[in-house]
């Protein structure tokens, strides 16, 4: 899902995850787990214990939870950093630990809220690569929210373009490109332009100038 | 860090307070030498130093008594303070019921009621422990209650999305989040707990050892001309407070290393 701030992207994810309940209507989704915008690693737990948090909450003993999380660490290229404390990790690594935590929650649907929003361009490209690889190994339904239209087309099978106030889907684009995808692929570029055009239409239709500052994106 | 580097660092850290102490002791020595105050009431710094040296064994054994009282009292105060803080945090009704009492307890004139405690509980350790615990538990309660309330709501939300129960949210987020604050409370408590121990020793008659007892003994009997020993004991108390405070600080770093990194890691 791509869309401007205030389109209700985070709200939508929280509805799917059951953190909020809708005022009207209903959400039909498999059990989902949220990876919040900030990585939210707990500073008193080492990296592997952060990743194993959902397992511990499910009642699995620490040693066994750690073993399971360590396996996920290896697959995400985090081996050797199991016992590192969160403040010792780079932002890209923290994001990987947060993703491992989300994955290990064992839910069929993953809701990723701008997971790479705070990363620099190089770290972000790398993050997109490991995310794509991880999902190839362990397929899940992923609902990804991003500001970055290009990121949406590099990663997604289907891109929903949202428009703000009122938030609604202004365009839905299927992405039938083979993986791994190149961001310079002409087909991907063409799709990206269509999405950007849809976003621009949505903005002008509702008057970008009257859009107030939103409390959250 | 290599040993020499560490020593250099320690020296650098110790230099400013040592300089201040040197100036204060110098001023004291000069003032005492002017003779404006009777030597009995204000012995010169050098005679206090001499008294400290000559009575080292006596002062050390009394320090041991006081240290034991403070150690026990602080341990009890921590246990009681933490339990109170948890109850206040978890039950709003308990907060309304207990918090005002905890605050009011700090206005109890301990020096006045301590002699009464002796009538209730005899001359043993108990009345003294009561005074120390009464003084020490309060900073622990206040800092821990605030620490428990200051947990990042986003962390609680995350635990909620992972299906955590109330107990698990407490165990994985609130408790560790509050630990640095509780340890700060313990550091305040140990500093005020020493004066609590001294007050307890002075005001519970029948005490036969402890630095407070020693100070009172030497100040009350001016004919013995031992006031410099009282002063020496006070200096030892002063140094002991500093040592306790920093030792607990080191312990806190060990127990809660994340507190030094709490400034949100670049996200």
XYZ file of C-alpha atoms in Angstrom:
484
model
C 0.000 0.000 0.000
C 1.328 3.372 -0.966
C -0.297 6.649 -0.219
C 0.160 10.071 1.295
C 0.284 10.737 5.039
C -3.168 10.683 6.530
C -4.569 8.091 4.146
C -4.998 5.735 7.094
C -2.333 3.199 6.216
C -1.234 2.524 9.781
C -4.845 2.438 10.930
C -5.601 -0.162 8.270
C -2.717 -2.364 9.470
C -3.864 -2.030 13.062
C -7.371 -3.030 12.000
C -6.029 -6.118 10.251
C -3.951 -7.007 13.312
C -6.900 -6.488 15.626
C -5.232 -3.703 17.606
C -8.086 -1.383 16.682
C -11.644 -2.339 15.870
C -13.554 -0.721 13.022
C -16.369 1.731 13.761
C -18.291 0.297 10.835
C -17.736 -2.679 8.564
C -15.569 -5.679 9.223
C -12.112 -7.013 8.458
C -11.770 -10.471 6.946
C -8.200 -11.622 7.456
C -6.164 -14.506 8.761
C -4.405 -13.887 12.104
C -1.870 -11.120 11.520
C 1.141 -9.713 13.350
C 2.402 -6.140 13.166
C 5.953 -4.936 12.628
C 5.689 -1.343 13.828
C 7.378 1.659 12.238
C 10.078 1.955 14.843
C 11.749 -1.407 15.383
C 10.711 -1.401 19.074
C 13.473 -3.758 20.148
C 13.404 -4.007 23.932
C 16.696 -2.531 25.174
C 16.988 -5.016 28.057
C 16.938 -8.055 25.807
C 19.781 -9.151 23.558
C 19.122 -9.465 19.819
C 18.176 -13.135 19.838
C 15.888 -12.710 22.854
C 14.161 -9.825 21.094
C 13.619 -12.016 18.056
C 12.350 -14.821 20.287
C 9.909 -12.569 22.151
C 6.782 -13.969 20.505
C 7.956 -17.518 21.235
C 8.573 -16.688 24.891
C 5.128 -15.115 25.100
C 3.693 -18.283 23.599
C 5.166 -20.100 26.588
C 8.207 -21.708 24.960
C 11.196 -22.091 27.287
C 14.061 -19.657 26.834
C 16.647 -22.114 25.543
C 14.304 -23.570 22.944
C 13.056 -20.119 21.885
C 16.641 -18.961 21.474
C 17.497 -21.975 19.354
C 14.574 -21.280 17.045
C 15.426 -17.598 16.805
C 19.072 -18.388 16.121
C 18.038 -20.354 13.044
C 16.147 -17.303 11.771
C 19.213 -15.175 12.531
C 21.394 -17.288 10.282
C 18.932 -16.936 7.432
C 18.829 -13.165 7.805
C 22.614 -12.858 7.881
C 22.695 -11.988 11.579
C 24.801 -14.906 12.816
C 27.367 -13.823 15.369
C 25.123 -11.026 16.644
C 22.771 -13.201 18.724
C 23.992 -11.832 22.039
C 24.501 -8.224 20.875
C 22.405 -5.656 22.697
C 20.084 -3.493 20.560
C 22.218 -0.378 20.956
C 25.185 -2.253 19.533
C 23.401 -2.958 16.248
C 23.186 -0.789 13.143
C 19.743 0.435 12.102
C 19.659 -2.085 9.246
C 20.432 -4.955 11.614
C 17.868 -3.781 14.126
C 15.300 -3.898 11.352
C 16.298 -7.487 10.579
C 15.954 -8.484 14.217
C 12.516 -6.840 14.291
C 11.575 -8.753 11.157
C 12.790 -12.019 12.677
C 10.620 -11.271 15.725
C 7.628 -10.659 13.447
C 8.259 -13.808 11.423
C 8.670 -15.967 14.523
C 5.277 -14.867 15.793
C 4.089 -17.594 13.431
C 1.081 -15.743 12.023
C 0.059 -16.310 8.382
C -0.181 -12.567 7.704
C 2.619 -10.073 8.324
C 1.757 -6.381 8.495
C 4.862 -4.309 7.901
C 4.418 -0.616 8.630
C 7.057 1.337 6.695
C 9.706 -1.127 7.837
C 12.517 0.599 5.975
C 11.325 4.180 6.219
C 14.163 5.312 8.459
C 16.984 3.559 6.596
C 19.413 5.277 4.247
C 19.223 4.430 0.533
C 21.972 1.785 0.531
C 20.773 0.018 3.686
C 17.226 0.207 2.358
C 18.113 -1.533 -0.928
C 19.853 -4.256 1.056
C 16.852 -4.545 3.385
C 14.524 -4.987 0.411
C 16.777 -7.767 -0.846
C 16.805 -9.759 2.413
C 13.081 -9.255 2.870
C 12.406 -10.644 -0.621
C 14.738 -13.585 0.031
C 13.225 -14.339 3.417
C 9.731 -14.389 1.917
C 10.890 -16.712 -0.875
C 12.137 -19.167 1.743
C 9.128 -18.820 3.961
C 6.142 -17.511 2.013
C 3.617 -15.455 3.969
C 0.931 -13.003 3.058
C 2.517 -9.616 3.574
C 0.706 -6.323 3.859
C 3.437 -3.731 3.372
C 2.883 -0.029 3.897
C 5.412 2.299 2.340
C 5.908 5.891 1.273
C 8.338 4.696 -1.345
C 6.449 3.876 -4.535
C 9.465 2.197 -6.073
C 9.873 -0.053 -3.037
C 6.268 -1.149 -3.429
C 6.856 -2.328 -6.995
C 10.182 -3.984 -6.221
C 8.574 -6.091 -3.475
C 4.856 -6.546 -4.070
C 2.570 -8.721 -6.200
C -0.171 -6.153 -6.018
C 0.049 -2.455 -5.194
C -2.888 -0.515 -3.810
C -2.622 3.244 -4.174
C -4.411 5.058 -1.376
C -5.682 8.569 -1.375
C -6.180 10.715 1.695
C -9.226 12.335 3.253
C -11.255 10.313 2.900
C -8.844 7.385 2.634
C -9.806 5.053 -0.189
C -8.092 2.917 -2.816
C -7.690 5.031 -5.928
C -5.857 2.401 -8.004
C -4.823 -1.237 -7.782
C -1.948 -2.460 -9.909
C -0.849 -6.066 -10.378
C 2.890 -6.580 -10.610
C 3.567 -9.709 -12.660
C 7.327 -9.373 -12.860
C 9.812 -12.132 -12.090
C 12.009 -11.883 -8.999
C 14.550 -10.642 -8.204
C 13.362 -7.403 -9.725
C 15.447 -4.534 -10.969
C 14.294 -1.049 -10.159
C 15.381 0.080 -13.614
C 13.291 -2.578 -15.434
C 11.199 -0.535 -17.958
C 8.023 -2.420 -17.036
C 8.565 -1.676 -13.348
C 9.285 1.964 -14.166
C 6.067 2.154 -16.230
C 4.012 0.713 -13.334
C 5.641 3.095 -10.916
C 4.710 6.050 -13.129
C 1.100 4.880 -13.282
C 0.970 4.722 -9.503
C 2.521 8.166 -9.175
C -0.004 9.527 -11.697
C -2.846 7.980 -9.673
C -1.427 9.542 -6.490
C -1.239 12.930 -8.208
C -4.848 12.618 -9.411
C -5.964 11.756 -5.890
C -4.116 14.707 -4.440
C -5.518 17.203 -6.946
C -9.051 15.776 -6.748
C -9.126 16.482 -3.034
C -7.024 19.605 -3.054
C -3.556 19.065 -1.699
C -3.616 22.583 -0.299
C -6.474 21.907 2.118
C -4.849 18.793 3.539
C -4.144 19.529 7.202
C -1.121 18.150 8.966
C -2.025 14.627 9.969
C -1.551 13.249 13.445
C -0.044 10.056 12.094
C 0.872 8.526 8.806
C 41.093 -0.379 29.259
C 44.661 -1.073 30.432
C 45.417 -0.669 34.136
C 47.487 2.522 33.769
C 44.816 4.151 31.647
C 42.165 3.166 34.148
C 44.233 4.594 36.992
C 44.647 7.853 35.068
C 40.907 7.973 34.480
C 40.155 7.318 38.151
C 42.562 10.096 39.146
C 40.905 12.486 36.721
C 37.508 11.649 38.187
C 38.708 11.972 41.777
C 40.627 15.229 41.298
C 37.737 17.759 41.434
C 36.111 16.458 44.642
C 39.541 16.009 46.258
C 40.367 19.624 45.403
C 37.121 20.831 46.992
C 37.782 18.718 50.085
C 41.330 20.115 50.318
C 40.006 23.684 50.202
C 37.335 22.966 52.830
C 39.761 21.189 55.162
C 42.269 24.031 54.692
C 39.648 26.643 55.566
C 38.588 24.581 58.587
C 42.193 24.293 59.829
C 42.800 28.030 59.442
C 39.511 28.946 61.129
C 40.134 26.572 64.050
C 43.634 28.030 64.488
C 42.259 31.561 64.897
C 40.880 30.387 68.215
C 37.509 32.109 67.829
C 35.797 28.859 68.757
C 36.682 26.661 71.703
C 38.917 23.744 70.648
C 36.539 21.451 72.437
C 33.676 22.346 70.132
C 35.680 22.733 66.959
C 38.881 20.728 67.047
C 41.374 21.583 64.303
C 41.442 19.355 61.204
C 44.834 17.934 62.114
C 43.685 16.835 65.567
C 40.653 15.155 64.006
C 43.003 13.386 61.609
C 45.122 12.305 64.547
C 42.016 11.103 66.409
C 41.007 9.145 63.310
C 44.417 7.506 63.180
C 44.630 6.760 66.911
C 41.098 5.428 67.152
C 41.009 3.593 63.832
C 40.130 0.268 65.423
C 37.373 1.730 67.579
C 35.868 3.667 64.663
C 36.128 0.680 62.335
C 34.260 -1.618 64.727
C 31.533 0.999 65.187
C 31.365 1.522 61.431
C 30.826 -2.222 61.061
C 27.783 -1.998 63.332
C 26.340 0.967 61.445
C 27.080 -0.628 58.071
C 25.289 -3.788 59.142
C 22.248 -1.811 60.252
C 22.162 0.172 57.033
C 22.707 -2.920 54.901
C 19.879 -4.813 56.580
C 17.649 -1.753 56.666
C 18.242 -0.946 53.017
C 17.574 -4.539 51.995
C 14.296 -4.549 53.904
C 13.392 -1.092 52.601
C 14.037 -2.235 49.026
C 11.843 -5.296 49.487
C 9.014 -3.334 51.131
C 9.407 -0.373 48.766
C 9.284 -2.543 45.652
C 6.239 -4.450 46.862
C 4.474 -1.166 47.724
C 5.380 0.286 44.319
C 4.068 -2.792 42.502
C 0.815 -2.756 44.421
C 0.405 0.995 43.847
C 1.150 0.534 40.151
C -1.097 -2.446 39.558
C -4.112 -1.460 41.632
C -5.507 2.076 41.281
C -7.428 1.597 44.506
C -4.212 0.748 46.340
C -2.633 3.844 44.855
C -5.372 5.993 46.334
C -5.218 4.129 49.621
C -1.467 3.749 50.136
C 0.338 6.618 48.450
C -0.839 9.338 50.863
C 0.155 7.134 53.802
C 3.616 6.568 52.352
C 4.066 10.315 51.967
C 2.709 10.995 55.451
C 5.084 8.421 56.927
C 7.957 10.719 55.996
C 6.672 13.384 58.372
C 6.886 11.046 61.373
C 9.428 12.642 63.735
C 11.603 9.543 64.013
C 13.981 11.020 66.558
C 11.048 11.586 68.910
C 9.294 8.263 68.451
C 12.449 6.127 68.380
C 12.707 6.001 72.203
C 9.097 4.773 72.288
C 10.017 1.963 69.891
C 12.459 0.739 72.509
C 9.599 0.388 74.974
C 7.702 -1.675 72.429
C 10.464 -3.804 71.040
C 13.330 -3.633 73.517
C 16.942 -2.600 72.979
C 17.742 -4.879 70.078
C 18.197 -4.217 66.395
C 14.484 -3.976 65.693
C 13.786 -0.337 66.676
C 16.829 0.825 64.731
C 15.843 -1.190 61.675
C 12.368 0.316 61.836
C 13.756 3.853 61.733
C 16.079 3.065 58.814
C 13.386 1.262 56.826
C 10.913 4.074 57.461
C 13.353 6.586 55.992
C 14.689 4.396 53.159
C 11.574 2.860 51.677
C 10.085 6.135 50.533
C 12.573 7.093 47.786
C 12.364 3.501 46.515
C 8.563 3.652 46.304
C 8.452 7.017 44.546
C 11.137 6.282 41.955
C 9.798 2.788 41.230
C 6.189 3.932 40.856
C 7.340 6.630 38.429
C 9.573 4.140 36.592
C 6.724 1.662 36.189
C 4.457 4.392 34.853
C 7.109 5.688 32.445
C 7.237 2.515 30.337
C 7.054 3.279 26.620
C 3.408 2.731 25.590
C 4.585 1.542 22.162
C 6.457 -1.306 23.848
C 3.280 -2.345 25.635
C 1.417 -2.140 22.345
C 4.016 -4.340 20.669
C 3.720 -6.932 23.427
C -0.032 -6.738 22.982
C 0.227 -7.511 19.275
C 2.419 -10.495 20.126
C -0.332 -11.755 22.417
C 1.279 -11.008 25.780
C -0.802 -11.424 28.928
C -0.875 -8.735 31.630
C 1.781 -10.634 33.550
C 3.988 -10.992 30.453
C 3.680 -7.280 29.641
C 4.803 -6.638 33.202
C 7.611 -9.177 33.045
C 8.990 -8.183 29.629
C 8.396 -4.415 29.618
C 7.284 -2.713 32.799
C 9.600 -4.426 35.256
C 12.831 -3.944 33.298
C 11.763 -0.430 32.313
C 11.370 0.455 35.985
C 14.601 -1.177 37.171
C 16.952 1.797 36.549
C 14.561 4.100 38.413
C 14.270 1.652 41.314
C 18.064 1.468 41.510
C 18.264 5.264 41.582
C 15.811 5.104 44.462
C 18.126 2.681 46.225
C 21.031 5.092 45.806
C 19.062 7.942 47.361
C 17.915 5.547 50.079
C 21.425 4.505 51.063
C 22.507 8.134 51.417
C 19.554 9.075 53.646
C 19.634 5.653 55.313
C 22.991 6.450 56.926
C 21.586 9.482 58.680
C 18.633 7.285 59.598
C 20.991 4.796 61.230
C 22.755 7.542 63.162
C 19.457 9.007 64.377
C 18.326 5.530 65.366
C 21.522 4.842 67.294
C 21.352 8.154 69.107
C 17.665 8.057 69.935
C 17.253 4.424 70.941
C 18.871 4.393 74.338
C 20.789 1.325 75.286
C 22.689 1.152 72.023
C 26.257 0.169 72.729
C 27.927 0.499 69.348
C 27.638 2.200 65.971
C 29.042 5.470 64.666
C 25.993 7.417 65.869
C 26.477 5.992 69.332
C 30.172 6.908 69.240
C 29.439 10.465 68.113
C 26.827 10.948 70.820
C 29.075 9.502 73.505
C 31.971 11.792 72.660
C 29.869 14.910 72.221
C 27.887 14.436 75.405
C 30.845 14.022 77.700
C 32.803 17.221 77.126
C 34.902 16.581 80.231
C 36.459 13.647 78.455
C 37.673 16.083 75.767
C 37.009 13.532 73.058
C 35.079 15.708 70.602
C 37.710 15.149 67.933
C 36.764 11.446 67.936
C 33.148 12.437 67.236
C 34.391 14.547 64.370
C 36.536 11.708 63.070
C 33.517 9.386 63.190
C 31.509 11.968 61.238
C 34.195 12.125 58.574
C 34.107 8.334 58.292
C 30.323 8.449 57.941
C 30.733 11.048 55.216
C 33.202 8.880 53.298
C 31.084 5.758 53.808
C 28.039 7.465 52.259
C 30.057 8.306 49.168
C 31.404 4.763 48.871
C 27.920 3.237 49.271
C 26.410 5.570 46.691
C 29.011 4.829 44.041
C 29.064 1.107 44.782
C 25.310 0.984 44.189
C 25.862 3.039 41.030
C 28.310 0.423 39.752
C 25.826 -2.297 40.650
C 23.102 -0.443 38.766
C 25.245 -0.313 35.637
C 25.726 -4.032 35.864
C 22.068 -4.797 36.484
C 20.600 -2.306 34.023
C 23.204 -1.483 31.370
C 20.503 -0.283 28.971
C 19.875 2.762 31.159
C 23.109 4.263 29.813
C 21.841 3.748 26.286
C 18.286 4.850 26.837
C 18.605 7.747 24.416
C 16.679 6.097 21.603
C 18.999 4.235 19.342
C 19.015 5.886 15.898
C 16.018 4.376 14.199
